[in-house]
Amino acid sequence: MQQGLTMYFESYINKESIFINKKALQPNYSPENILHRKEQIEQIARIMAPNLKLDKTSNIFIYGKPGSGKTLTTKYVIKELQKMAILKNIPLVPFYMNCKLRRIADTEYRIIAEVARELGKSVPVTGLPTEEVYNLFIEATDSKKQILVLILDEIDQLVKKTGDGILYNLTRLNEELKKAQITLIGISNDIFFLENLDSRVRSSLSEEEVTFPPYNAIQLQEILKQRADIAFRPGVIEDGVIEKCAAYAAQSHGDARRALELLRVAGEIAERNGFNTMAVAHIDDAEERIEHDQIIELVKNQPKHFQLVFYTILIMPKQSKKLFTGDIYEHYRRICSKIGIKSLTQRRVSDIIAEFDTLGIITARVISKGRYGRTREILLATQATMNKKLIKILEDAINA
DNA sequence: AGTCCACAGGAAGGGCAGGCGA
DNA sequence: TCGCCTGCCCTTCCTGTGGACT
């Protein structure tokens, strides 16, 4: 066996990879030429250009569905702007933050502290009053004449979690700054995000708005072709592969990120199975694999009671395929007492179920059963074939 | 038309962990 | 060591709600 393994590794090393540069398929790869976003690039550039004359520019709100190129395009324009700023000796400091990143940029304290740290201030991870962190931030920012461009990606997640107080504070900071100035760029997938903001915050944040429409299948094909030419050896991709991949992604609202991931995983599957070329069937396999892996990883990483509630939903008898909050809670409590764990309250379990819905592993909708009350009607969103595996994983995790 | 059910979901706050400065 | 601060997870208390039932 060991001999066989050595031979396997030997032949793996000697076999020519179908990839040349796999990085070109990764989400953070920035191509030299961004396709189908000329209009948005020009729009953002026009708004940001006054920075090069040290003039205050408008804050920008950028909206578009996931994988529509918002982040890539914004980063590209800011990078070009910064290049010019360096050339002309203009003190422009960009900061990119993804507000979805837990423990880094998901609270007011963390965001302000992170920027203050980048500007050279020492700020503890926790412990200071938020006002004190703002003071440190202002001190660091206003120490010299400079323009701070603060890009808050997935800004809706931040507001959902902490409220719009931080945006109110940030949009009003310029009034306190004497030398420096701040331009905010908010990026969001959620078109209704602005509607729920305080009107003052809304008008300050969206002084300018840039919309990213979803890519259509033809545009996706061109994007995939551009990246595939860099990522794969010539002649590796069989006819129809790019088209199939684009078609899959076009179904999920023109998500280019998903299309690229699909192509990468399909390439890996083809290579692992010893193929020298990539066929349409590999795209189908990749589609299944991606969804499968995402759900398993998600479930594995949940806290114990999340796992218990989801386990309950998986194993509950489903006479009519539909489950209700009250029934799930009863079953969940029984399981908890069986394994000797103190159960959470129904209020908390209700929130956990709502979170499952957000994560996409169940679909839940609030319905009224009239005389029999209002509740959530819950349906599993995972495939039956996967559920057995999930039950096994959860049993191991719960008993661990 | 009014009642009632079974929750949904908002608000307030408790308890704990991690961290700071005096 | 103590008081104070934030984040996180959770409970408790409460009001709101859609539609079947009376």
Short mmCIF file of C-alpha atoms (C1' of nucleotides) in Angstrom, two decimals:
data_model
loop_
_atom_site.label_atom_id
_atom_site.label_comp_id
_atom_site.label_asym_id
_atom_site.label_seq_id
_atom_site.Cartn_x
_atom_site.Cartn_y
_atom_site.Cartn_z
CA MET A 1 0.00 0.00 0.00
CA GLN A 2 2.77 2.40 1.01
CA GLN A 3 4.59 1.51 -2.19
CA GLY A 4 1.38 2.23 -4.08
CA LEU A 5 1.01 5.61 -2.39
CA THR A 6 4.56 6.60 -3.36
CA MET A 7 3.79 5.69 -6.94
CA TYR A 8 0.55 7.65 -6.81
CA PHE A 9 2.31 10.78 -5.55
CA GLU A 10 5.10 10.26 -8.08
CA SER A 11 2.66 10.07 -10.97
CA TYR A 12 0.71 13.04 -9.55
CA ILE A 13 3.85 15.19 -9.60
CA ASN A 14 4.81 14.05 -13.10
CA LYS A 15 1.33 14.52 -14.56
CA GLU A 16 0.81 17.87 -16.21
CA SER A 17 -1.85 19.90 -14.38
CA ILE A 18 -4.81 21.19 -16.35
CA PHE A 19 -4.38 24.49 -14.48
CA ILE A 20 -1.72 27.09 -15.21
CA ASN A 21 -2.86 29.78 -12.79
CA LYS A 22 -5.76 28.73 -10.58
CA LYS A 23 -5.72 32.10 -8.79
CA ALA A 24 -7.49 33.64 -11.78
CA LEU A 25 -10.64 31.78 -10.71
CA GLN A 26 -10.57 32.99 -7.13
CA PRO A 27 -12.98 35.71 -5.98
CA ASN A 28 -10.25 38.11 -4.90
CA TYR A 29 -8.43 37.94 -8.24
CA SER A 30 -8.40 41.29 -9.95
CA PRO A 31 -8.12 41.08 -13.75
CA GLU A 32 -6.39 43.86 -15.68
CA ASN A 33 -9.50 44.49 -17.72
CA ILE A 34 -12.89 44.37 -15.97
CA LEU A 35 -15.52 43.32 -18.48
CA HIS A 36 -19.03 44.83 -18.76
CA ARG A 37 -18.56 47.36 -15.96
CA LYS A 38 -17.26 50.31 -17.99
CA GLU A 39 -20.19 52.52 -17.06
CA GLN A 40 -19.90 51.84 -13.30
CA ILE A 41 -16.10 52.31 -13.36
CA GLU A 42 -16.51 55.70 -15.01
CA GLN A 43 -19.31 56.68 -12.67
CA ILE A 44 -17.32 55.90 -9.50
CA ALA A 45 -14.19 57.48 -10.97
CA ARG A 46 -16.09 60.70 -11.78
CA ILE A 47 -17.42 60.91 -8.22
CA MET A 48 -14.06 60.16 -6.60
CA ALA A 49 -11.88 62.32 -8.88
CA PRO A 50 -12.21 65.57 -6.83
CA ASN A 51 -10.22 63.79 -4.09
CA LEU A 52 -7.17 64.32 -6.31
CA LYS A 53 -7.62 68.05 -5.82
CA LEU A 54 -8.16 67.55 -2.08
CA ASP A 55 -11.81 68.50 -2.49
CA LYS A 56 -14.51 66.77 -0.49
CA THR A 57 -16.37 64.22 -2.58
CA SER A 58 -19.84 62.79 -2.09
CA ASN A 59 -20.43 59.59 -0.17
CA ILE A 60 -21.45 56.73 -2.45
CA PHE A 61 -23.96 53.95 -2.04
CA ILE A 62 -23.34 50.98 -4.33
CA TYR A 63 -26.03 48.39 -4.89
CA GLY A 64 -26.09 45.11 -6.83
CA LYS A 65 -26.89 41.43 -6.47
CA PRO A 66 -24.14 39.09 -5.19
CA GLY A 67 -21.45 38.39 -7.77
CA SER A 68 -22.31 41.45 -9.88
CA GLY A 69 -18.81 42.88 -9.58
CA LYS A 70 -19.43 45.62 -6.98
CA THR A 71 -16.45 44.88 -4.77
CA LEU A 72 -14.10 44.08 -7.64
CA THR A 73 -14.99 47.27 -9.51
CA THR A 74 -14.85 49.51 -6.45
CA LYS A 75 -11.48 48.11 -5.40
CA TYR A 76 -10.21 48.54 -8.95
CA VAL A 77 -11.21 52.21 -9.16
CA ILE A 78 -9.82 52.95 -5.70
CA LYS A 79 -6.56 51.21 -6.58
CA GLU A 80 -6.22 53.33 -9.72
CA LEU A 81 -7.14 56.45 -7.74
CA GLN A 82 -4.50 55.62 -5.17
CA LYS A 83 -1.88 55.08 -7.88
CA MET A 84 -2.55 58.56 -9.19
CA ALA A 85 -2.60 60.00 -5.67
CA ILE A 86 0.84 58.54 -4.95
CA LEU A 87 2.13 59.89 -8.24
CA LYS A 88 0.83 63.39 -7.43
CA ASN A 89 1.82 63.18 -3.78
CA ILE A 90 -1.75 63.42 -2.51
CA PRO A 91 -2.40 61.92 0.95
CA LEU A 92 -5.23 59.52 0.08
CA VAL A 93 -5.75 56.56 2.41
CA PRO A 94 -8.28 53.89 1.40
CA PHE A 95 -9.67 51.32 3.85
CA TYR A 96 -11.66 48.34 2.72
CA MET A 97 -13.74 46.46 5.28
CA ASN A 98 -16.11 43.58 4.87
CA CYS A 99 -18.74 44.10 7.58
CA LYS A 100 -19.73 40.45 7.38
CA LEU A 101 -16.38 39.34 8.77
CA ARG A 102 -17.14 38.30 12.32
CA ARG A 103 -14.83 39.53 15.04
CA ILE A 104 -13.14 42.03 12.68
CA ALA A 105 -15.61 44.51 11.30
CA ASP A 106 -19.07 43.59 12.54
CA THR A 107 -19.56 46.15 15.30
CA GLU A 108 -19.14 49.91 15.64
CA TYR A 109 -16.32 49.47 18.13
CA ARG A 110 -14.42 47.02 15.93
CA ILE A 111 -14.63 49.08 12.75
CA ILE A 112 -13.54 52.34 14.33
CA ALA A 113 -10.83 50.54 16.34
CA GLU A 114 -9.54 48.77 13.22
CA VAL A 115 -9.20 52.00 11.24
CA ALA A 116 -7.59 53.78 14.20
CA ARG A 117 -5.11 50.89 14.47
CA GLU A 118 -4.28 51.10 10.76
CA LEU A 119 -3.59 54.80 11.27
CA GLY A 120 -1.09 53.93 13.97
CA LYS A 121 -3.11 54.13 17.19
CA SER A 122 -3.02 51.33 19.70
CA VAL A 123 -6.60 50.30 20.52
CA PRO A 124 -7.49 47.28 22.70
CA VAL A 125 -9.76 44.59 21.28
CA THR A 126 -12.36 45.50 23.90
CA GLY A 127 -12.53 47.47 27.11
CA LEU A 128 -12.72 51.12 26.05
CA PRO A 129 -15.94 53.12 25.83
CA THR A 130 -16.92 53.54 22.16
CA GLU A 131 -16.68 57.31 22.54
CA GLU A 132 -13.06 56.93 23.60
CA VAL A 133 -12.36 54.83 20.49
CA TYR A 134 -13.92 57.58 18.36
CA ASN A 135 -11.62 60.10 20.03
CA LEU A 136 -8.58 57.96 19.19
CA PHE A 137 -9.87 57.58 15.65
CA ILE A 138 -10.39 61.34 15.22
CA GLU A 139 -6.98 62.06 16.72
CA ALA A 140 -5.32 59.64 14.29
CA THR A 141 -7.29 60.85 11.26
CA ASP A 142 -6.95 64.55 11.96
CA SER A 143 -3.23 64.40 12.76
CA LYS A 144 -2.51 65.65 9.22
CA LYS A 145 -4.20 66.71 6.01
CA GLN A 146 -5.43 63.52 4.40
CA ILE A 147 -8.41 61.93 2.70
CA LEU A 148 -9.77 58.77 4.18
CA VAL A 149 -11.84 56.60 1.84
CA LEU A 150 -13.76 54.12 3.96
CA ILE A 151 -15.28 51.29 1.94
CA LEU A 152 -17.86 49.34 3.95
CA ASP A 153 -18.76 46.19 2.06
CA GLU A 154 -21.98 44.36 3.03
CA ILE A 155 -22.95 47.50 4.96
CA ASP A 156 -26.51 46.14 5.37
CA GLN A 157 -25.15 43.34 7.58
CA LEU A 158 -23.53 45.90 9.87
CA VAL A 159 -26.70 47.97 10.20
CA LYS A 160 -28.82 44.86 10.69
CA LYS A 161 -26.61 43.90 13.61
CA THR A 162 -25.79 47.20 15.26
CA GLY A 163 -28.31 49.74 13.94
CA ASP A 164 -27.56 52.82 11.86
CA GLY A 165 -25.87 54.74 14.71
CA ILE A 166 -22.42 54.09 13.31
CA LEU A 167 -23.39 55.50 9.92
CA TYR A 168 -24.91 58.55 11.57
CA ASN A 169 -21.67 59.09 13.49
CA LEU A 170 -19.42 58.46 10.49
CA THR A 171 -21.36 60.71 8.13
CA ARG A 172 -21.15 63.51 10.68
CA LEU A 173 -17.48 63.11 11.53
CA ASN A 174 -16.39 65.53 8.79
CA GLU A 175 -17.91 68.37 10.83
CA GLU A 176 -15.45 67.60 13.64
CA LEU A 177 -12.38 67.10 11.48
CA LYS A 178 -10.22 70.15 10.84
CA LYS A 179 -7.50 68.86 8.54
CA ALA A 180 -8.66 65.48 7.25
CA GLN A 181 -11.85 64.40 5.54
CA ILE A 182 -13.68 61.12 5.16
CA THR A 183 -15.51 59.73 2.14
CA LEU A 184 -17.78 56.78 2.74
CA ILE A 185 -18.51 54.09 0.18
CA GLY A 186 -21.25 51.68 1.27
CA ILE A 187 -21.74 48.46 -0.70
CA SER A 188 -24.86 46.32 -0.32
CA ASN A 189 -26.77 43.43 -1.90
CA ASP A 190 -30.00 44.62 -0.33
CA ILE A 191 -32.02 47.07 -2.39
CA PHE A 192 -34.32 47.86 0.54
CA PHE A 193 -31.42 48.68 2.83
CA LEU A 194 -31.60 52.46 2.34
CA GLU A 195 -35.35 52.56 2.97
CA ASN A 196 -34.96 51.45 6.57
CA LEU A 197 -32.31 54.00 7.47
CA ASP A 198 -32.82 57.21 9.42
CA SER A 199 -33.61 59.85 6.79
CA ARG A 200 -30.55 61.97 7.70
CA VAL A 201 -28.25 58.96 7.40
CA ARG A 202 -29.90 57.94 4.14
CA SER A 203 -29.36 61.29 2.49
CA SER A 204 -25.72 61.54 3.66
CA LEU A 205 -24.79 58.00 2.68
CA SER A 206 -26.45 58.02 -0.71
CA GLU A 207 -25.37 61.43 -1.99
CA GLU A 208 -24.43 59.40 -5.06
CA GLU A 209 -25.78 55.99 -5.99
CA VAL A 210 -24.27 53.45 -8.36
CA THR A 211 -26.23 50.38 -9.44
CA PHE A 212 -24.72 47.13 -10.71
CA PRO A 213 -27.20 45.16 -12.85
CA PRO A 214 -26.77 41.37 -12.88
CA TYR A 215 -24.69 39.87 -15.69
CA ASN A 216 -26.59 38.03 -18.40
CA ALA A 217 -25.51 34.61 -19.70
CA ILE A 218 -23.56 36.06 -22.65
CA GLN A 219 -21.66 38.47 -20.39
CA LEU A 220 -20.93 35.64 -17.96
CA GLN A 221 -19.55 33.55 -20.81
CA GLU A 222 -17.15 36.34 -21.76
CA ILE A 223 -16.03 36.78 -18.15
CA LEU A 224 -15.51 33.03 -17.75
CA LYS A 225 -13.62 32.87 -21.05
CA GLN A 226 -11.33 35.71 -19.95
CA ARG A 227 -10.49 33.99 -16.66
CA ALA A 228 -10.31 30.48 -18.14
CA ASP A 229 -7.69 31.63 -20.66
CA ILE A 230 -5.46 32.61 -17.74
CA ALA A 231 -6.35 29.72 -15.44
CA PHE A 232 -6.27 26.64 -17.71
CA ARG A 233 -3.83 25.15 -20.18
CA PRO A 234 -4.96 25.75 -23.77
CA GLY A 235 -7.33 23.12 -25.13
CA VAL A 236 -8.36 21.78 -21.72
CA ILE A 237 -11.93 23.03 -21.80
CA GLU A 238 -14.27 21.07 -24.01
CA ASP A 239 -17.04 22.67 -26.05
CA GLY A 240 -20.12 23.67 -24.08
CA VAL A 241 -18.41 23.85 -20.68
CA ILE A 242 -18.25 27.63 -20.47
CA GLU A 243 -21.82 27.91 -21.77
CA LYS A 244 -23.13 25.42 -19.19
CA CYS A 245 -21.29 27.14 -16.40
CA ALA A 246 -22.66 30.54 -17.44
CA ALA A 247 -26.16 29.10 -17.69
CA TYR A 248 -26.00 27.75 -14.13
CA ALA A 249 -24.81 31.11 -12.80
CA ALA A 250 -27.34 33.05 -14.85
CA GLN A 251 -30.05 31.06 -13.08
CA SER A 252 -28.74 32.32 -9.75
CA HIS A 253 -29.22 36.00 -10.70
CA GLY A 254 -26.06 36.30 -12.85
CA ASP A 255 -23.63 35.61 -10.06
CA ALA A 256 -20.15 35.73 -11.60
CA ARG A 257 -18.49 34.65 -8.37
CA ARG A 258 -20.52 31.47 -8.38
CA ALA A 259 -19.73 30.87 -12.07
CA LEU A 260 -16.00 31.12 -11.40
CA GLU A 261 -16.22 28.83 -8.39
CA LEU A 262 -18.13 26.31 -10.47
CA LEU A 263 -15.43 26.37 -13.14
CA ARG A 264 -12.65 25.97 -10.58
CA VAL A 265 -14.29 23.07 -8.74
CA ALA A 266 -15.16 21.36 -12.05
CA GLY A 267 -11.50 21.65 -13.04
CA GLU A 268 -10.41 20.12 -9.75
CA ILE A 269 -12.86 17.24 -10.14
CA ALA A 270 -11.65 16.56 -13.68
CA GLU A 271 -8.03 16.63 -12.62
CA ARG A 272 -8.56 14.46 -9.55
CA ASN A 273 -10.26 11.82 -11.68
CA GLY A 274 -7.34 11.73 -14.10
CA PHE A 275 -8.94 13.58 -17.02
CA ASN A 276 -6.82 15.76 -19.31
CA THR A 277 -9.81 17.81 -20.36
CA MET A 278 -12.88 19.24 -18.68
CA ALA A 279 -16.34 18.14 -19.82
CA VAL A 280 -19.87 19.41 -19.26
CA ALA A 281 -20.52 16.53 -16.84
CA HIS A 282 -17.81 17.92 -14.54
CA ILE A 283 -19.82 21.14 -14.20
CA ASP A 284 -22.85 19.14 -13.02
CA ASP A 285 -20.68 17.31 -10.48
CA ALA A 286 -19.21 20.60 -9.30
CA GLU A 287 -22.64 22.15 -8.85
CA GLU A 288 -23.68 19.27 -6.58
CA ARG A 289 -20.38 19.20 -4.70
CA ILE A 290 -20.40 22.95 -3.92
CA GLU A 291 -23.87 22.92 -2.44
CA HIS A 292 -23.18 19.75 -0.49
CA ASP A 293 -19.90 21.02 1.02
CA GLN A 294 -21.32 24.42 1.92
CA ILE A 295 -24.20 22.95 3.91
CA ILE A 296 -22.05 20.40 5.75
CA GLU A 297 -19.47 23.02 6.72
CA LEU A 298 -22.23 25.36 7.84
CA VAL A 299 -23.90 22.73 10.03
CA LYS A 300 -20.62 21.52 11.51
CA ASN A 301 -19.68 25.02 12.64
CA GLN A 302 -22.90 25.90 14.45
CA PRO A 303 -23.11 26.10 18.27
CA LYS A 304 -24.50 23.07 20.13
CA HIS A 305 -28.11 24.25 20.51
CA PHE A 306 -28.25 25.31 16.85
CA GLN A 307 -27.18 21.78 15.99
CA LEU A 308 -29.76 20.32 18.35
CA VAL A 309 -32.59 22.35 16.85
CA PHE A 310 -31.55 21.47 13.31
CA TYR A 311 -31.17 17.81 14.29
CA THR A 312 -34.71 17.93 15.69
CA ILE A 313 -36.02 19.31 12.40
CA LEU A 314 -34.18 16.59 10.45
CA ILE A 315 -35.43 13.65 12.50
CA MET A 316 -38.97 14.79 13.18
CA PRO A 317 -41.70 12.68 11.60
CA LYS A 318 -43.12 14.69 8.72
CA GLN A 319 -46.65 13.46 8.06
CA SER A 320 -47.51 16.45 5.93
CA LYS A 321 -43.91 17.54 5.19
CA LYS A 322 -44.66 20.79 7.05
CA LEU A 323 -43.43 21.54 10.55
CA PHE A 324 -44.46 24.26 12.99
CA THR A 325 -42.42 26.09 15.64
CA GLY A 326 -44.40 24.67 18.57
CA ASP A 327 -43.98 21.03 17.45
CA ILE A 328 -40.27 21.50 16.83
CA TYR A 329 -39.83 23.07 20.26
CA GLU A 330 -41.62 20.18 21.99
CA HIS A 331 -39.42 17.60 20.21
CA TYR A 332 -36.31 19.64 20.89
CA ARG A 333 -37.09 19.76 24.62
CA ARG A 334 -37.60 16.01 24.73
CA ILE A 335 -34.23 15.44 23.02
CA CYS A 336 -32.53 17.83 25.45
CA SER A 337 -33.92 16.08 28.50
CA LYS A 338 -33.02 12.69 27.01
CA ILE A 339 -29.35 13.64 26.68
CA GLY A 340 -29.34 15.69 29.88
CA ILE A 341 -28.89 19.18 28.46
CA LYS A 342 -30.81 22.24 29.67
CA SER A 343 -33.03 23.42 26.83
CA LEU A 344 -33.28 27.02 25.65
CA THR A 345 -36.52 28.98 25.81
CA GLN A 346 -39.01 28.97 22.98
CA ARG A 347 -38.21 32.62 22.32
CA ARG A 348 -34.59 31.75 21.65
CA VAL A 349 -35.43 28.68 19.55
CA SER A 350 -37.74 30.89 17.49
CA ASP A 351 -34.76 33.13 16.71
CA ILE A 352 -32.60 30.12 15.87
CA ILE A 353 -35.22 28.89 13.41
CA ALA A 354 -35.31 32.36 11.85
CA GLU A 355 -31.53 32.22 11.50
CA PHE A 356 -31.74 28.84 9.74
CA ASP A 357 -34.08 30.48 7.27
CA THR A 358 -31.55 33.27 6.67
CA LEU A 359 -28.83 30.66 6.17
CA GLY A 360 -31.00 28.92 3.59
CA ILE A 361 -31.05 25.45 5.16
CA ILE A 362 -34.79 25.68 5.79
CA THR A 363 -37.56 27.77 4.31
CA ALA A 364 -39.82 29.28 6.91
CA ARG A 365 -42.79 31.57 6.48
CA VAL A 366 -45.06 33.06 9.06
CA ILE A 367 -48.61 31.83 8.60
CA SER A 368 -51.82 32.11 10.55
CA LYS A 369 -53.83 29.01 11.39
CA GLY A 370 -56.71 31.18 12.42
CA ARG A 371 -58.28 29.97 15.63
CA TYR A 372 -55.17 27.83 16.12
CA GLY A 373 -52.76 30.73 16.21
CA ARG A 374 -49.92 32.25 14.29
CA THR A 375 -46.75 30.27 13.73
CA ARG A 376 -43.94 29.54 11.30
CA GLU A 377 -44.41 26.89 8.68
CA ILE A 378 -41.07 25.20 8.16
CA LEU A 379 -39.79 23.14 5.26
CA LEU A 380 -36.33 21.57 4.96
CA ALA A 381 -34.34 23.09 2.12
CA THR A 382 -31.71 20.35 2.07
CA GLN A 383 -31.96 17.38 -0.28
CA ALA A 384 -33.22 14.08 1.10
CA THR A 385 -30.03 12.33 -0.02
CA MET A 386 -27.95 14.67 2.10
CA ASN A 387 -30.13 14.54 5.21
CA LYS A 388 -28.93 11.08 6.30
CA LYS A 389 -25.35 12.30 6.22
CA LEU A 390 -26.31 15.47 8.11
CA ILE A 391 -28.07 13.42 10.82
CA LYS A 392 -24.93 11.30 11.28
CA ILE A 393 -22.68 14.39 11.45
CA LEU A 394 -25.00 16.07 13.97
CA GLU A 395 -25.26 12.94 16.15
CA ASP A 396 -21.45 12.81 16.31
CA ALA A 397 -21.23 16.53 17.10
CA ILE A 398 -23.95 16.44 19.76
CA ASN A 399 -22.49 13.40 21.51
CA ALA A 400 -18.94 14.72 21.32
"C1'" DA B 1 -68.12 41.90 14.92
"C1'" DG B 2 -65.68 40.21 18.50
"C1'" DT B 3 -62.90 36.57 20.54
"C1'" DC B 4 -59.07 33.77 20.85
"C1'" DC B 5 -55.03 31.05 19.77
"C1'" DA B 6 -50.08 30.31 19.25
"C1'" DC B 7 -46.90 32.16 18.31
"C1'" DA B 8 -43.68 36.32 16.08
"C1'" DG B 9 -40.74 39.54 17.37
"C1'" DG B 10 -39.28 43.98 20.03
"C1'" DA B 11 -37.23 45.71 24.31
"C1'" DA B 12 -34.81 45.40 28.41
"C1'" DG B 13 -31.64 43.43 31.04
"C1'" DG B 14 -28.76 39.47 33.35
"C1'" DG B 15 -24.51 36.95 33.37
"C1'" DC B 16 -20.30 35.82 31.59
"C1'" DA B 17 -15.75 36.51 29.16
"C1'" DG B 18 -12.15 39.46 27.79
"C1'" DG B 19 -9.82 43.60 28.28
"C1'" DC B 20 -8.18 48.28 30.20
"C1'" DG B 21 -6.54 51.69 33.64
"C1'" DA B 22 -6.00 53.20 38.40
"C1'" DT C 1 -7.59 43.75 42.70
"C1'" DC C 2 -11.44 46.48 41.46
"C1'" DG C 3 -14.45 49.16 38.69
"C1'" DC C 4 -15.75 49.90 34.23
"C1'" DC C 5 -16.44 48.88 29.34
"C1'" DT C 6 -18.00 45.97 25.20
"C1'" DG C 7 -19.66 41.75 22.92
"C1'" DC C 8 -22.33 37.78 23.07
"C1'" DC C 9 -25.86 34.63 24.32
"C1'" DC C 10 -29.65 34.16 26.60
"C1'" DT C 11 -34.18 34.94 29.43
"C1'" DT C 12 -38.22 37.48 30.69
"C1'" DC C 13 -41.83 40.31 29.68
"C1'" DC C 14 -44.55 42.25 26.66
"C1'" DT C 15 -47.36 43.76 22.49
"C1'" DG C 16 -48.90 42.64 17.94
"C1'" DT C 17 -51.15 39.76 14.50
"C1'" DG C 18 -53.99 36.85 10.84
"C1'" DG C 19 -57.62 34.28 10.35
"C1'" DA C 20 -60.78 30.40 12.17
"C1'" DC C 21 -64.32 30.17 15.25
"C1'" DT C 22 -68.50 31.87 17.81
#
